[in-house]
mmCIF file of C-alpha atoms and ligand atoms in Angstrom:
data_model
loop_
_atom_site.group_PDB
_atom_site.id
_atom_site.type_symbol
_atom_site.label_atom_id
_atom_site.label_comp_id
_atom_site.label_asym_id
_atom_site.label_seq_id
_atom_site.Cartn_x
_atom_site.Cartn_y
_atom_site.Cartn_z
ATOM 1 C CA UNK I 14 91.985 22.468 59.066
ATOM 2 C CA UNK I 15 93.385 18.984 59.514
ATOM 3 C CA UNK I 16 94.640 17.102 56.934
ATOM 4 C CA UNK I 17 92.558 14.103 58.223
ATOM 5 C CA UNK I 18 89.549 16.058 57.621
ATOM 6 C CA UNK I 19 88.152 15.938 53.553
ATOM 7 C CA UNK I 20 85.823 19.193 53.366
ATOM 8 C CA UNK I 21 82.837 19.026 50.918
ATOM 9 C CA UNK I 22 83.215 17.420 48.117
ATOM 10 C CA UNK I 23 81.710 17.617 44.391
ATOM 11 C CA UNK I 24 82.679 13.803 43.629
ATOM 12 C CA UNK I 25 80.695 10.291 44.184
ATOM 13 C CA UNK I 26 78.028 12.136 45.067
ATOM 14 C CA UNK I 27 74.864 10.308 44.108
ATOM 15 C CA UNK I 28 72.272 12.167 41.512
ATOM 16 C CA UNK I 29 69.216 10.956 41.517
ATOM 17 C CA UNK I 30 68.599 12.073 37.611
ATOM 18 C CA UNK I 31 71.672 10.200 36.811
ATOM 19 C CA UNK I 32 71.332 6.680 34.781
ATOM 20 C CA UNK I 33 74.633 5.499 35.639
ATOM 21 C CA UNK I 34 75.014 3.095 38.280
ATOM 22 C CA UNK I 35 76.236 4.502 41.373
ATOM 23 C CA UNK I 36 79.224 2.996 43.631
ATOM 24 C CA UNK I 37 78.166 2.273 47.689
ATOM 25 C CA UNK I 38 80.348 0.391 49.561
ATOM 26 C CA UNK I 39 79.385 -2.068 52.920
ATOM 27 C CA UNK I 40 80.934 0.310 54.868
ATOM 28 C CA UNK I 41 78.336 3.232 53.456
ATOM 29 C CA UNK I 42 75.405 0.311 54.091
ATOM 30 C CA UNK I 43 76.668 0.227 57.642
ATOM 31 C CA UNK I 44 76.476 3.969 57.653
ATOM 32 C CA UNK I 45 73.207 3.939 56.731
ATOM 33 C CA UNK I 46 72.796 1.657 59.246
ATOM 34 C CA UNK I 47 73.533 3.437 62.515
ATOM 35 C CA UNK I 48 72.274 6.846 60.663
ATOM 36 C CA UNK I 49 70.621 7.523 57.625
ATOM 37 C CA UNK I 50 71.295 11.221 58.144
ATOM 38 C CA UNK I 51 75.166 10.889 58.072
ATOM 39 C CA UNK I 52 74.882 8.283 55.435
ATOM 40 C CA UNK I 53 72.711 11.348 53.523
ATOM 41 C CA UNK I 54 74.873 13.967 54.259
ATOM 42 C CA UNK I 55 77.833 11.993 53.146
ATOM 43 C CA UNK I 56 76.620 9.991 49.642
ATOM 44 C CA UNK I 57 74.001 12.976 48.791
ATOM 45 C CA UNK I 58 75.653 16.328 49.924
ATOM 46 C CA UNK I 59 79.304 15.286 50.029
ATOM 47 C CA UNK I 60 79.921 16.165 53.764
ATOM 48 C CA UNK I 61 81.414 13.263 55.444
ATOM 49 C CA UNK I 62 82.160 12.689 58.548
ATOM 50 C CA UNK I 63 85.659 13.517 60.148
ATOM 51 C CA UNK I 64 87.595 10.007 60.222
ATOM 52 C CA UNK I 65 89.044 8.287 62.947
ATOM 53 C CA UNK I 66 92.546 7.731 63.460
ATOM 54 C CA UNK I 67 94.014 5.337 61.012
ATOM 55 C CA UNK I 68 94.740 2.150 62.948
ATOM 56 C CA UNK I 69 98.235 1.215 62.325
ATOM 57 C CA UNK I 70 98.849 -1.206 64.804
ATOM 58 C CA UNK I 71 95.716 -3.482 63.196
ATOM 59 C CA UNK I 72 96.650 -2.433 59.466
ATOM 60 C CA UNK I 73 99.968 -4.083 60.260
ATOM 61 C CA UNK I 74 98.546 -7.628 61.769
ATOM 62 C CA UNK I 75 96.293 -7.321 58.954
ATOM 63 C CA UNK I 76 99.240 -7.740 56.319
ATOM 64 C CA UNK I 77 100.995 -9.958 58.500
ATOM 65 C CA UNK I 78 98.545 -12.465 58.832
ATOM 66 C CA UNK I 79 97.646 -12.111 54.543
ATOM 67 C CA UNK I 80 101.388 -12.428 53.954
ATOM 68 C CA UNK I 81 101.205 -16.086 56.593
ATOM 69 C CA UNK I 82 97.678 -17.641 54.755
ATOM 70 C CA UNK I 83 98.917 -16.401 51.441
ATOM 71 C CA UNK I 84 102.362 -19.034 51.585
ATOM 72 C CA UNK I 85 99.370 -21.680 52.283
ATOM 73 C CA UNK I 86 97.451 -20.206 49.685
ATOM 74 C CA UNK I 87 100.073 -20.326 47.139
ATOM 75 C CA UNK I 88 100.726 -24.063 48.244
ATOM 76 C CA UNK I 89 97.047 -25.572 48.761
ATOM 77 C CA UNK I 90 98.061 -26.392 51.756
ATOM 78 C CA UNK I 91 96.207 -25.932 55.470
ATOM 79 C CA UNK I 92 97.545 -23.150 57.833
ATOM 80 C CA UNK I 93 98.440 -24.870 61.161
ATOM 81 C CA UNK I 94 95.452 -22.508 62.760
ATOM 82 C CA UNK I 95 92.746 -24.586 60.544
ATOM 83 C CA UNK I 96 94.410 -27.563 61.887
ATOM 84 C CA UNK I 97 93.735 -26.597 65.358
ATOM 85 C CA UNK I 98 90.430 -25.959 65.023
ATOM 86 C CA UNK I 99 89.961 -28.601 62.316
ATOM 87 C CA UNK I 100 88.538 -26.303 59.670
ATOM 88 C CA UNK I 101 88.883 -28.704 56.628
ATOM 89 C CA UNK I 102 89.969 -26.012 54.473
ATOM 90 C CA UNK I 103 92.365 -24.099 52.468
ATOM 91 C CA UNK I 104 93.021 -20.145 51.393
ATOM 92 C CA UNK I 105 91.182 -19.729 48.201
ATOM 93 C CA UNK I 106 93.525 -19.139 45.318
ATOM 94 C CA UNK I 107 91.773 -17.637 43.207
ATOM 95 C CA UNK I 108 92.392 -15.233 40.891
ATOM 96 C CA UNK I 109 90.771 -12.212 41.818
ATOM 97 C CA UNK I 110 91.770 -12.654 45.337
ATOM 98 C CA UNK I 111 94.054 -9.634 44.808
ATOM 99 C CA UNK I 112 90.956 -7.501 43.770
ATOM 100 C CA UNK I 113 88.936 -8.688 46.316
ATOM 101 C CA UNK I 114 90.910 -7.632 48.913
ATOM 102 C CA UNK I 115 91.604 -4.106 47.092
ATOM 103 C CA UNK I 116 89.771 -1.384 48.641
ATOM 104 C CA UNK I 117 89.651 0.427 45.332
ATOM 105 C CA UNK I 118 87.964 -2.685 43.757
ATOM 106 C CA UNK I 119 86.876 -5.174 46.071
ATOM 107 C CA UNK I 120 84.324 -7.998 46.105
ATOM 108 C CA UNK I 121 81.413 -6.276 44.184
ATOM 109 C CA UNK I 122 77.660 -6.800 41.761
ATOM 110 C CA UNK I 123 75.037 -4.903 39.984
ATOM 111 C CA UNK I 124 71.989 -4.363 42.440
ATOM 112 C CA UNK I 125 69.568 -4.509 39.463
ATOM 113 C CA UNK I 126 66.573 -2.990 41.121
ATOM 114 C CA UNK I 127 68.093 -0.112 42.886
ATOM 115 C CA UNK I 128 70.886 0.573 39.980
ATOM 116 C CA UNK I 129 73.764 0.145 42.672
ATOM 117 C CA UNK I 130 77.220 -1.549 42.389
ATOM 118 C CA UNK I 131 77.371 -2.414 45.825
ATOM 119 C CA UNK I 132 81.391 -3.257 47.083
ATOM 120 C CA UNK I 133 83.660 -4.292 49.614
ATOM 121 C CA UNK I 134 87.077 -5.575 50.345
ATOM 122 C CA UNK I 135 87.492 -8.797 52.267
ATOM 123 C CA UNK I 136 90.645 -10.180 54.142
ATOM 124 C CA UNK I 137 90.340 -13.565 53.306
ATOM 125 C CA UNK I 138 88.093 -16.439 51.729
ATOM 126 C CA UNK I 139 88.432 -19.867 52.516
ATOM 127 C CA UNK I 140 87.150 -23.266 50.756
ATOM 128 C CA UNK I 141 86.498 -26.505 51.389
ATOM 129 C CA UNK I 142 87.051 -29.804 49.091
ATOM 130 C CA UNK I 143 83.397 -29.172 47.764
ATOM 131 C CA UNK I 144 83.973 -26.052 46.648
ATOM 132 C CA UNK I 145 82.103 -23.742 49.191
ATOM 133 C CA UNK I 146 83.518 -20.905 50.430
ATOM 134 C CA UNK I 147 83.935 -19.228 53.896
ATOM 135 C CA UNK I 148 84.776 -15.404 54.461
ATOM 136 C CA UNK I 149 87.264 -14.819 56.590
ATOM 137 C CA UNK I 150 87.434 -11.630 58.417
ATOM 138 C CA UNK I 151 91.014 -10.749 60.597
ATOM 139 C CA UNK I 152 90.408 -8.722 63.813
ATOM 140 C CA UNK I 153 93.639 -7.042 66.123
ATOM 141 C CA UNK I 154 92.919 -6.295 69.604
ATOM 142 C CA UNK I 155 94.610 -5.730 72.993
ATOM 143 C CA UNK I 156 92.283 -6.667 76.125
ATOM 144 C CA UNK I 157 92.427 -8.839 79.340
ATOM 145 C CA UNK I 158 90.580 -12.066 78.971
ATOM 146 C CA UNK I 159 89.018 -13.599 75.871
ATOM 147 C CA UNK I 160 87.613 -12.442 72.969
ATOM 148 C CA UNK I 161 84.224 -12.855 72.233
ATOM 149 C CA UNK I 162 81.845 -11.742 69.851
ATOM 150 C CA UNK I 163 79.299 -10.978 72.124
ATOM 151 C CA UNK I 164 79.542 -7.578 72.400
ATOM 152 C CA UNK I 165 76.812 -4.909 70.915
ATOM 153 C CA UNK I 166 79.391 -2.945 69.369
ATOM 154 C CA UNK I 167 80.548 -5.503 67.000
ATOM 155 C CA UNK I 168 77.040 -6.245 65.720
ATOM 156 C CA UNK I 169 79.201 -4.055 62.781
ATOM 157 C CA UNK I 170 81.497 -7.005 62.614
ATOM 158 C CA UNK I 171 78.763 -9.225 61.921
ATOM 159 C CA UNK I 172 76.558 -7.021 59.296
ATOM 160 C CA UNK I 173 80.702 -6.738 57.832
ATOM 161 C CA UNK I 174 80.451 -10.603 56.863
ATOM 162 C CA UNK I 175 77.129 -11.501 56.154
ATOM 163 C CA UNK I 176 77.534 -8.464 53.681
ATOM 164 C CA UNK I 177 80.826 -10.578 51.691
ATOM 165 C CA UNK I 178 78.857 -13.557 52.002
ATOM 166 C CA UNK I 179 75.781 -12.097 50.010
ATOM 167 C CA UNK I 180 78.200 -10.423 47.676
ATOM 168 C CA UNK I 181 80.127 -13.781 47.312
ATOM 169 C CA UNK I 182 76.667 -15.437 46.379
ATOM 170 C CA UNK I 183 75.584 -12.563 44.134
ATOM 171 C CA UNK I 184 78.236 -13.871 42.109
ATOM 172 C CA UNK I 185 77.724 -17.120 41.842
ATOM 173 C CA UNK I 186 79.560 -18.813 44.364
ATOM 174 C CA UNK I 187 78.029 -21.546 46.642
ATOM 175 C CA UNK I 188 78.627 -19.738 50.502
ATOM 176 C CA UNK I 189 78.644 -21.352 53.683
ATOM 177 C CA UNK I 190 76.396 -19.513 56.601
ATOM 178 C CA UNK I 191 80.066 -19.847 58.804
ATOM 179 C CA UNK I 192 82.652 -17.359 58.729
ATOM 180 C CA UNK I 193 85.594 -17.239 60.813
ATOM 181 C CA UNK I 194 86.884 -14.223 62.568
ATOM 182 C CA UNK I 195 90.649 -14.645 63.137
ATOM 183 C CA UNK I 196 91.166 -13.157 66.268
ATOM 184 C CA UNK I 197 94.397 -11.656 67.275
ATOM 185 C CA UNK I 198 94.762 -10.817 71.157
ATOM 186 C CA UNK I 199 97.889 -8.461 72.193
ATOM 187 C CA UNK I 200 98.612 -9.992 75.553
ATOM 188 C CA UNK I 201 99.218 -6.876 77.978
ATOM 189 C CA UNK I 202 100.212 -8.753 81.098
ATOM 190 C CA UNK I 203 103.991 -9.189 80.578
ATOM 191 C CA UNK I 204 106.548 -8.146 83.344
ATOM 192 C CA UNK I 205 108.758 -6.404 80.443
ATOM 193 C CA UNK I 206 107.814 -4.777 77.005
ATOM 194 C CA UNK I 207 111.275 -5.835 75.394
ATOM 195 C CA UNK I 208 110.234 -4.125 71.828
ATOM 196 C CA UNK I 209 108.097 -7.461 71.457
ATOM 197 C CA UNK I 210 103.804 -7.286 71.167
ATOM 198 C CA UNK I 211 102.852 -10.810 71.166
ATOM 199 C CA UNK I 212 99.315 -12.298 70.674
ATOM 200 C CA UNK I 213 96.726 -15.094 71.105
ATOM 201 C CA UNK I 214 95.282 -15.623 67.716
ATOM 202 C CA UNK I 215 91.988 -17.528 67.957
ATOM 203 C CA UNK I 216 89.467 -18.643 65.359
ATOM 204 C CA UNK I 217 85.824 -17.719 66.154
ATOM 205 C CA UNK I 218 83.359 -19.160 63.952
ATOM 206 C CA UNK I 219 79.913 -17.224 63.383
ATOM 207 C CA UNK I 220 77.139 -18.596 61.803
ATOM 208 C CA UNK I 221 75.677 -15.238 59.410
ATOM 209 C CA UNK I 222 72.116 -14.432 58.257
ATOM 210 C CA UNK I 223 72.369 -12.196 54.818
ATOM 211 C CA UNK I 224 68.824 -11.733 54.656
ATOM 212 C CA UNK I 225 68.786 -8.193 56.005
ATOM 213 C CA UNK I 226 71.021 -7.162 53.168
ATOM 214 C CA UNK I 227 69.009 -6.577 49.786
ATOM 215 C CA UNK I 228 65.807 -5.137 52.280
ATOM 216 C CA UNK I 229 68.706 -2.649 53.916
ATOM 217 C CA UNK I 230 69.768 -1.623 50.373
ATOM 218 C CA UNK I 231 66.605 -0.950 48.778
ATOM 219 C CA UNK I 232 66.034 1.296 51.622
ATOM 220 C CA UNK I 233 68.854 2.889 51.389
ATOM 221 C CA UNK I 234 68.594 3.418 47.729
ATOM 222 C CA UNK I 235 64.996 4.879 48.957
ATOM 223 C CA UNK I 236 66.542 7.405 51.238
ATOM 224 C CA UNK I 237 69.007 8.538 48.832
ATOM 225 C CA UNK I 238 66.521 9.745 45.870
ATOM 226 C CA UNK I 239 64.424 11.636 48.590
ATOM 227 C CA UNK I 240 65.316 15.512 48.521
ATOM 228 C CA UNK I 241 64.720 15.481 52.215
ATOM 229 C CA UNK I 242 67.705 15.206 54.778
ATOM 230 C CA UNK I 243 66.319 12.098 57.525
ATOM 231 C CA UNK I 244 66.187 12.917 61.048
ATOM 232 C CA UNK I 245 69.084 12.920 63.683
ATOM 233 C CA UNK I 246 69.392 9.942 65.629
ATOM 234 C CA UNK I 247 68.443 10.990 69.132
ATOM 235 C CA UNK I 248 70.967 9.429 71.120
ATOM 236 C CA UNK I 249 74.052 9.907 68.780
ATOM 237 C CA UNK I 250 76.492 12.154 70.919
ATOM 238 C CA UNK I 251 78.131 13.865 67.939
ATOM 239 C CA UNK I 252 74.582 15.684 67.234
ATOM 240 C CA UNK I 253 74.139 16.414 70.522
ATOM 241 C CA UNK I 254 77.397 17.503 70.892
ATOM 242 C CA UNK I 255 77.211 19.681 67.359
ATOM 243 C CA UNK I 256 73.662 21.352 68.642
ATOM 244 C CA UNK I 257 75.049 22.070 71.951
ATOM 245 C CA UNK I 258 77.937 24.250 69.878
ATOM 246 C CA UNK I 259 75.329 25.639 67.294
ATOM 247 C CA UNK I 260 73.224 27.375 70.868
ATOM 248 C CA UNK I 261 75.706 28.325 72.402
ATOM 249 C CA UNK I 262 77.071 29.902 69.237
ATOM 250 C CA UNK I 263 73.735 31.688 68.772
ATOM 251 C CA UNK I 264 73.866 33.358 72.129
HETATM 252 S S1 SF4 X 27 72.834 11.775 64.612
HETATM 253 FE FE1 SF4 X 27 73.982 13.390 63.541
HETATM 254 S S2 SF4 X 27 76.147 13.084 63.899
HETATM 255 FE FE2 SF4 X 27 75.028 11.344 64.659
HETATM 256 S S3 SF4 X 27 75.314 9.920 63.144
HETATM 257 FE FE3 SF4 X 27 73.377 10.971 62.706
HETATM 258 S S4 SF4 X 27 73.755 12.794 61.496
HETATM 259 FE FE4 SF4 X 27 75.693 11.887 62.170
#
């Protein structure tokens, strides 16, 4: 088996005769999302699906551009990017930024009615002089042309934001609707590699809507105490794919 793959598991798996409030992350409310039968078999039976291939090229502009906002951070100071696109603001310091941006941890609250601690980890939070905040999401990619937001696909990148934003508010922080996707473009047209990957970095501000999020959750929370799997989505290729194999293993 690979060592990517995690076979069935026995932990942070959600009981629904358990009192104890139970852990979901944005990324399992995006899940849920694009199919609550994954999200099921993942949260309720422990059978995840098989990840992708970790990202390293991203991970690494990731830290990079944490390591650049944090020496503004540290200083109060603008980075020359918000000066370009005259963002009067600074890197938050605050001092959970650390945990917010941990995985493990993250940005997190009690979901009273559904007995959820709902999570995520953010890349970065701005503010402003008035004390509102802006989530900041980084994004590393390598195409001809600009980058956009346009695309269906990264609907996801959306939901991702408007999800920090209503976790921001949840705890008690006043949140402006923008956030700003730093967006870092590999540029692929050079004559000559020369052990050098250089990018446009652009700022694209999106205006977010969080009101989808406590509706999605409840439901979510719904489909979880169910002891009944939810239907395939009918145009998801893995199920196609996986009852393809299952006949042809029959014959
Ligand atoms: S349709 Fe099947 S494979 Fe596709 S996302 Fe849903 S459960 Fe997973």
């Amino acid at each position: 088996m690979s060592k990517f793959y995690k076979p069935k598991r026995a932990y942070n798996i959600f009981n629904p005769l358990s009192k104890e409030p139970f852990k979901l992350s944005r990324s399992k409310i995006d899940l849920f999302l694009q199919c609550p039968r994954c999200f099921y078999l993942d949260k309720r039976l422990g059978i995840e699906r098989p990840p992708g291939f970790p990202f390293s090229l991203n991970n690494a502009v990731d830290k990079l551009l944490k390591k650049e906002f944090d020496l503004n951070r540290i200083k109060g100071s603008r980075h020359s990017l918000m000066q370009e696109y005259n963002i009067d603001a600074i890197p938050f310091n605050h001092q959970e930024i650390e945990d917010w941006r941990d995985y493990k941890k993250g940005l997190w609250c009690f979901h009273d009615p559904t007995n959820l601690i709902i999570n995520g980890a953010i890349d970065d939070v701005w503010v402003n002089r008035t004390g509102e905040l802006f989530v900041v999401d980084y994004k590393a990619t390598a195409k001809s042309g600009e980058v956009g937001l346009e695309a269906e696909w990264q609907d996801g990148y959306k939901r991702q934001v408007e999800i920090y934003q209503w976790l921001f508010r949840k705890n008690g922080f006043k949140v402006s609707d923008t956030a700003y996707f730093v967006y870092c473009n590999g540029i692929i047209n050079k004559q000559v590699f020369d052990k050098k990957l250089e990018f446009d970095v652009k700022i694209i501000p999106y205006k977010g809507d969080d009101s989808w999020v406590e509706g999605t959750i409840i439901k979510a929370h719904e489909t979880l105490i169910k002891d009944v799997i939810p239907q395939a989505s009918k145009d998801c290729d893995y199920c196609a794919y996986r009852q393809e194999v299952v006949k042809i293993e029959k014959v």
